[in-house]
Coordinates of C-alpha atoms in Angstrom, one line a residue:
X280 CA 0.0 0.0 0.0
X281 CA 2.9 2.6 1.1
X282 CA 4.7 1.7 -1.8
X283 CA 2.2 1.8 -4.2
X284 CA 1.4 5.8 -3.1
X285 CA 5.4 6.4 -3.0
X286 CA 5.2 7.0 0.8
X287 CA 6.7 6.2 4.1
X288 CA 5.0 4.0 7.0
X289 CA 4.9 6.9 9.3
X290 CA 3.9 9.4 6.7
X291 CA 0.9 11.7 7.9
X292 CA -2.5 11.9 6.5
X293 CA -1.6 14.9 4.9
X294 CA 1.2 13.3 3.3
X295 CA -0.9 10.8 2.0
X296 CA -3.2 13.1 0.4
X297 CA -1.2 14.6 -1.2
X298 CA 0.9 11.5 -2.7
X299 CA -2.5 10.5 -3.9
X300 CA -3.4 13.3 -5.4
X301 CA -0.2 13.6 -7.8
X302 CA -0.5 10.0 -8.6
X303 CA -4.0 10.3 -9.3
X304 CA -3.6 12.9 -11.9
X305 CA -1.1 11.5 -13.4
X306 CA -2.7 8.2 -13.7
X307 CA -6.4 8.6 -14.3
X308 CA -7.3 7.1 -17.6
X309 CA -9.1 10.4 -19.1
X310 CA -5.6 11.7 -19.5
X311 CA -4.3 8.8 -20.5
X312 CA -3.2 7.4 -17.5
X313 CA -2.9 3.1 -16.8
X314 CA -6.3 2.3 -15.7
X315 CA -5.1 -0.9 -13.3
X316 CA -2.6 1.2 -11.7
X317 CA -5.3 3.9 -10.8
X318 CA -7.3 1.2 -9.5
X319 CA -4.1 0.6 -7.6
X320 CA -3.8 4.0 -6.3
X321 CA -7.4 4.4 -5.1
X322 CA -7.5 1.2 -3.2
X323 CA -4.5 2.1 -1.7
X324 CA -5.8 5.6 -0.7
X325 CA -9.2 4.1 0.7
X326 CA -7.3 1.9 3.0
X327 CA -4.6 4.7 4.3
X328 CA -6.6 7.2 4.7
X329 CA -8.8 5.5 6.9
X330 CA -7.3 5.1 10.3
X331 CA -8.9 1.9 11.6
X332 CA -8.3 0.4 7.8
X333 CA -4.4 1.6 8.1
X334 CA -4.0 0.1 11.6
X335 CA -5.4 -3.2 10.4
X336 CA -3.0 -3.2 7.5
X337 CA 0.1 -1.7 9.7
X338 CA -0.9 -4.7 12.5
X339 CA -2.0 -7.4 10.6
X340 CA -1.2 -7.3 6.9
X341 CA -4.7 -6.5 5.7
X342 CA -7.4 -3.9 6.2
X343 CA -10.4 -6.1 7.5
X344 CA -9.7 -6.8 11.4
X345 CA -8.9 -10.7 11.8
X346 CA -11.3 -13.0 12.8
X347 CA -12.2 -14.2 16.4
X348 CA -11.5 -17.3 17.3
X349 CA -14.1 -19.5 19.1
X350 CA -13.3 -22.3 20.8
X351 CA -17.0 -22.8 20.8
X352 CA -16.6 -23.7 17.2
X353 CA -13.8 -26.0 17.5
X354 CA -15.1 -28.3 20.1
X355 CA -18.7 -28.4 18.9
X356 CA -17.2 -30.0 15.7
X357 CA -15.0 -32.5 17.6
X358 CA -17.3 -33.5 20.3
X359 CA -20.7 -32.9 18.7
X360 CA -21.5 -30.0 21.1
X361 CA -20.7 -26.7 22.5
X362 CA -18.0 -26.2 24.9
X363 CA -18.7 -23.9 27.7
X364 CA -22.6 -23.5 27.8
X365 CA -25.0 -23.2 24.8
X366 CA -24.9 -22.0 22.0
X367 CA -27.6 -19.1 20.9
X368 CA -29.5 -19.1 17.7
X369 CA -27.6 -20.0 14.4
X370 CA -27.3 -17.0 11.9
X371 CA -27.4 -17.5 8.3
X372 CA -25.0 -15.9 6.0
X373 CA -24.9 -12.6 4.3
X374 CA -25.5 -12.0 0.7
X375 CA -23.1 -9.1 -0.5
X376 CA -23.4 -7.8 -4.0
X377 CA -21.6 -4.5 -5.3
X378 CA -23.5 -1.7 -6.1
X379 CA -22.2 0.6 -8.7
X380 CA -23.2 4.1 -8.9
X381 CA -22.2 7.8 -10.8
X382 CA -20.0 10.2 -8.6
X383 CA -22.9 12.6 -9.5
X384 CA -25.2 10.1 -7.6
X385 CA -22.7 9.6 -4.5
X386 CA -22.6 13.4 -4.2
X387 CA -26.7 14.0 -4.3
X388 CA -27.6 10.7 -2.6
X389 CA -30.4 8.6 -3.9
X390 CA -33.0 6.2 -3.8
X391 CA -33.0 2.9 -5.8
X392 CA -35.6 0.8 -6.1
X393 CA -35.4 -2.8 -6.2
X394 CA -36.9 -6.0 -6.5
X395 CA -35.8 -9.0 -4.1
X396 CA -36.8 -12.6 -3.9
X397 CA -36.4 -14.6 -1.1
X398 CA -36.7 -18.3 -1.0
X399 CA -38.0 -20.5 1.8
X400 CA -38.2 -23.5 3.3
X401 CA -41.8 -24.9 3.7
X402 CA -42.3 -25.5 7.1
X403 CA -45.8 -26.6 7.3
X404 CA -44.6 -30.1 5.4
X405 CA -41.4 -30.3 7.5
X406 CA -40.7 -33.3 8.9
X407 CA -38.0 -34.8 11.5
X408 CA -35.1 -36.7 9.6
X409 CA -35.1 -40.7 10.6
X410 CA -31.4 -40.9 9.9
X411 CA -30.2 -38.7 12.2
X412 CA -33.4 -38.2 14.6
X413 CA -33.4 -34.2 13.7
X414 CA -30.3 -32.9 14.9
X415 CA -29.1 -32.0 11.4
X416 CA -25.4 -34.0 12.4
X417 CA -23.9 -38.0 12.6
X418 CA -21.3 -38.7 15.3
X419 CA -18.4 -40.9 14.3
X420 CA -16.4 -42.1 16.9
X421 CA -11.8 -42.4 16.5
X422 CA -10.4 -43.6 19.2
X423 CA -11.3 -41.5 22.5
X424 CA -12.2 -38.7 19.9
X425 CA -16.0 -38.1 18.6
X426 CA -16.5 -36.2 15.3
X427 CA -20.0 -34.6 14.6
X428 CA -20.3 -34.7 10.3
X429 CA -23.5 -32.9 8.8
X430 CA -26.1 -35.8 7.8
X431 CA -26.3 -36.5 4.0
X432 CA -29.6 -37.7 4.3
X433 CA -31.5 -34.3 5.5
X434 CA -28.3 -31.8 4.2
X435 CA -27.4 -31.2 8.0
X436 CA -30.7 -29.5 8.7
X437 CA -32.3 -31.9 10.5
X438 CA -35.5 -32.4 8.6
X439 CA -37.0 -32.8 5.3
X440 CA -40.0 -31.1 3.4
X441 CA -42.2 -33.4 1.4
X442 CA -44.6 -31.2 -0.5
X443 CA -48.2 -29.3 0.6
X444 CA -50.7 -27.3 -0.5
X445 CA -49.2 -24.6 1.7
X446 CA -46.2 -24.3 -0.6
X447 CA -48.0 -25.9 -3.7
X448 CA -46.1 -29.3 -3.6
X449 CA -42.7 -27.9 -4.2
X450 CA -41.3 -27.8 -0.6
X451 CA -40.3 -24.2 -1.0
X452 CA -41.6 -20.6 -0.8
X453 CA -40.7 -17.5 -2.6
X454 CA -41.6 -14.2 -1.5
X455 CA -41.2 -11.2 -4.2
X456 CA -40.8 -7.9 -2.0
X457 CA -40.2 -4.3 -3.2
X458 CA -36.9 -2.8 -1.7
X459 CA -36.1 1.1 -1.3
X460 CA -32.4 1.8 -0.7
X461 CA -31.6 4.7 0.7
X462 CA -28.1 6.2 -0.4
X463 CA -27.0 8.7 1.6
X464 CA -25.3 11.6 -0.2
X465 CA -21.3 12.1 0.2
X466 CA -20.8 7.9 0.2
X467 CA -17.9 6.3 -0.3
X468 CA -16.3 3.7 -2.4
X469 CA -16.1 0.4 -0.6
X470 CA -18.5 1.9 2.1
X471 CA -21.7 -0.8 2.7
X472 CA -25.5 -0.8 3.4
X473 CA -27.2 -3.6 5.0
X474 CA -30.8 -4.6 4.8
X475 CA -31.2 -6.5 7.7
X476 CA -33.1 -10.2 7.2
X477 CA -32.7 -10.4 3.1
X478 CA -30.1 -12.8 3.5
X479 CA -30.1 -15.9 3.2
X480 CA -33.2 -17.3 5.1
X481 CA -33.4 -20.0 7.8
X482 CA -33.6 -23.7 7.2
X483 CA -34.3 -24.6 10.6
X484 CA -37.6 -22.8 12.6
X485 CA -34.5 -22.1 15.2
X486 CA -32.7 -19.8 12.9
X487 CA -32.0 -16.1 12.3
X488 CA -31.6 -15.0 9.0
X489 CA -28.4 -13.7 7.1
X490 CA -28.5 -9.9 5.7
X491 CA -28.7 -8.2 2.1
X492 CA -25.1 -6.7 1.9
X493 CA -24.4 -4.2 -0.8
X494 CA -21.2 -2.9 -1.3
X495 CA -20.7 0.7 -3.0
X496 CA -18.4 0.9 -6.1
X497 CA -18.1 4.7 -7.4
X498 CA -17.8 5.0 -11.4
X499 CA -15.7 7.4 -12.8
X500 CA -16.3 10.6 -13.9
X501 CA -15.6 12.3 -17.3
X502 CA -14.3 15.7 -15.2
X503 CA -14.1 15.2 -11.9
X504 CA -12.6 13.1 -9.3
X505 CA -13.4 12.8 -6.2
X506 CA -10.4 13.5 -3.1
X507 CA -12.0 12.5 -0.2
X508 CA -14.4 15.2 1.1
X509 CA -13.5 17.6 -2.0
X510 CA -14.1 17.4 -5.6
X511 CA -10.8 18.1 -8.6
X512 CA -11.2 19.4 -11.7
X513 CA -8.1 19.1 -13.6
X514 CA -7.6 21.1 -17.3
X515 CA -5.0 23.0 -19.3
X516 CA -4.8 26.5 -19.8
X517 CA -2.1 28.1 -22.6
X518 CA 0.6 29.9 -21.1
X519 CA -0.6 33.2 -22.1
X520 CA -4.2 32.6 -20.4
X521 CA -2.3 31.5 -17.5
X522 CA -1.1 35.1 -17.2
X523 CA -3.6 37.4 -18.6
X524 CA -6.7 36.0 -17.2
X525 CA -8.8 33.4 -18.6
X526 CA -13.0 33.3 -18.2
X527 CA -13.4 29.5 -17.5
X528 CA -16.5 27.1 -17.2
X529 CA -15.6 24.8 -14.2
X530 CA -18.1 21.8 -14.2
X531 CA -20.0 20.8 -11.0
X532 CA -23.4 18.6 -10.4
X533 CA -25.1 22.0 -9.1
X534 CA -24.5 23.9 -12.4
X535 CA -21.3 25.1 -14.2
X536 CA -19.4 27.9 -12.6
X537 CA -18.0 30.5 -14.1
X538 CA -14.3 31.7 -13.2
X539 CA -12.4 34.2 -14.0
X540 CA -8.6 33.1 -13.3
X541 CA -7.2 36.8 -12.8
X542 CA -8.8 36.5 -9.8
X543 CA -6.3 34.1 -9.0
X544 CA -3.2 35.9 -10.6
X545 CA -0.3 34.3 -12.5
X546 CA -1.5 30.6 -12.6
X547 CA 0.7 28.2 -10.6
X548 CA 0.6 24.7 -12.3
X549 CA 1.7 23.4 -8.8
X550 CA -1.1 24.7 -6.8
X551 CA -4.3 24.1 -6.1
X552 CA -6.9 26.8 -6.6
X553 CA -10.2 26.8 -4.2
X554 CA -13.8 27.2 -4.8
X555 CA -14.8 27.3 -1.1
X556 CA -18.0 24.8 -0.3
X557 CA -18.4 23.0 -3.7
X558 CA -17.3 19.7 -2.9
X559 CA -19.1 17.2 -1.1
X560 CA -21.6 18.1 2.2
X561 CA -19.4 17.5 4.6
X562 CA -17.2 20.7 4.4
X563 CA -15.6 19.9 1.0
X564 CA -14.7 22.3 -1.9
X565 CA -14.0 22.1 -5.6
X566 CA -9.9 22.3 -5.7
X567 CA -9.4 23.4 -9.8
X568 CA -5.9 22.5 -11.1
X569 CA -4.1 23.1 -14.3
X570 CA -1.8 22.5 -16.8
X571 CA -0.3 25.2 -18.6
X572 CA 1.0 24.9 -21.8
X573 CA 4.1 26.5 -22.2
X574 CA 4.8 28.1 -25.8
X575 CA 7.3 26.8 -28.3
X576 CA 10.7 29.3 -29.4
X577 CA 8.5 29.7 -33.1
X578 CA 5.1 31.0 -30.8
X579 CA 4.6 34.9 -30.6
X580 CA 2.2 36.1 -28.5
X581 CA 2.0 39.8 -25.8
X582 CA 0.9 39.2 -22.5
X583 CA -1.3 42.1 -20.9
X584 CA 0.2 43.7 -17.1
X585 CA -2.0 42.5 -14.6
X586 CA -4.2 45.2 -13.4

């Protein structure tokens, strides 16, 4: 990750920024840049920039936090039961899918409409498996030890479904439901939003169910990029503009804006020029940068005294 933004372990957030932002430009692939080695940059940027990511990464080699081990787990599959007490409910596991959306959208916020299906087990036919007398598991005995293995017969859940009117013969029932997702306006790439119980659903009456996980991927933009809080509009300017003064058309999602750059003086190709409160809600602004485009020996042109 340090590497791949050119800076040191102990470098500051500010550091960081700004590595990322010189990379950035330089790579993005509207001017030209690799588009795998932006990728690069951006997922380095998310993870350092983020201080509970970075100290995962610093500590243990990757962002996400390491699992807990439970010895709960362990000895329930060796001895066919939980060590220590009971065990509470079983949970049934998360369905992520990514969720792409335009930097225009992650800077309004939004609401997407979709339609989920979730599939159930009929319980109303449900029956207690013979083979393993419904506990879902078969003991096999090594030696002193005693291994619990799921039942083939019943698929570990510890029944079967034979068909009824209830879920017209076919053991299982799908419910079709409508889902609003609310997007919340200055989201991030890689941030998630959980809609609790649209997982995957319980196969024992006993069970919770797992959660819809979706996980937000930012497209790029033809103009702008985004820097965390602030949005970047990058463009070039010929050397003589950069001097005189040049009336310019700065995109933005709340309508264009319209700069004069002799406000600013003699253009600095290594600065960053402000629009204050034009980025995203959270304090941002729009930071415009340039490229000037220095004349050739054969070029005449007269530059104007600033006022």
């Amino acid at each position: 990750m340090y590497d791949v933004l050119g800076v040191s372990k102990d470098a500051s957030p500010e550091d960081i920024k700004k590595a990322y932002r010189k990379l950035a430009l330089k790579h993005h692939p509207d001017r030209g840049g690799d588009p795998e080695q932006f990728k690069k940059l951006q997922e380095a940027y998310e993870v350092l920039s983020d201080p509970q990511k970075r100290q995962n990464f610093d500590q243990f080699g990757s962002p996400d936090a390491p699992p807990q081990f439970n010895p709960n787990d362990l000895f329930s599959q060796m001895f066919g039961g939980a060590f220590g007490g009971p065990r509470g409910p079983v949970r049934r596991a998360d369905h992520v899918h990514a969720l792409t959306i335009s930097l225009e959208e992650a800077y309004r916020g939004m609401s997407k409409n979709m339609k989920i299906q979730l599939v159930k087990p009929c319980f109303a036919c449900r029956r207690e498996c013979p083979t393993c007398n419904g506990r879902g598991t078969r003991q096999m005995q090594m030696g002193p030890m005693v291994f619990s293995n799921p039942c083939p017969a019943c698929q570990g859940q510890g029944a079967k479904a034979s068909g009824c009117q209830s879920c017209n013969f076919k053991t299982k029932k799908v419910e079709h439901l409508n889902l609003e997702l609310k997007i919340p306006a200055g989201i991030e790439e890689g941030n998630t939003l959980t809609a609790r119980g649209l997982g995957e659903q319980p196969v024992k009456p006993d069970e919770e169910p797992g959660d819809l996980v979706f996980q937000i991927k930012i497209a790029d933009h033809p103009t702008l990029m985004r820097m965390g809080h602030d949005l970047v509009f990058h463009t070039k300017i010929p050397f003589i503009d950069s001097v005189n003064g040049k009336v310019l058309e700065v995109p933005h999602f709340d309508g264009s804006i319209m700069v004069d750059t002799s406000d600013w003086g003699v253009i600095d190709p290594r600065k960053d020029y402000i629009i204050p409160g034009k980025g995203f809600k959270q304090g941002g602004h729009l930071r415009v940068s340039f490229d000037v485009i220095y004349p050739n020996s054969k070029t005449k042109f007269n530059l104007t005294p600033l006022q």
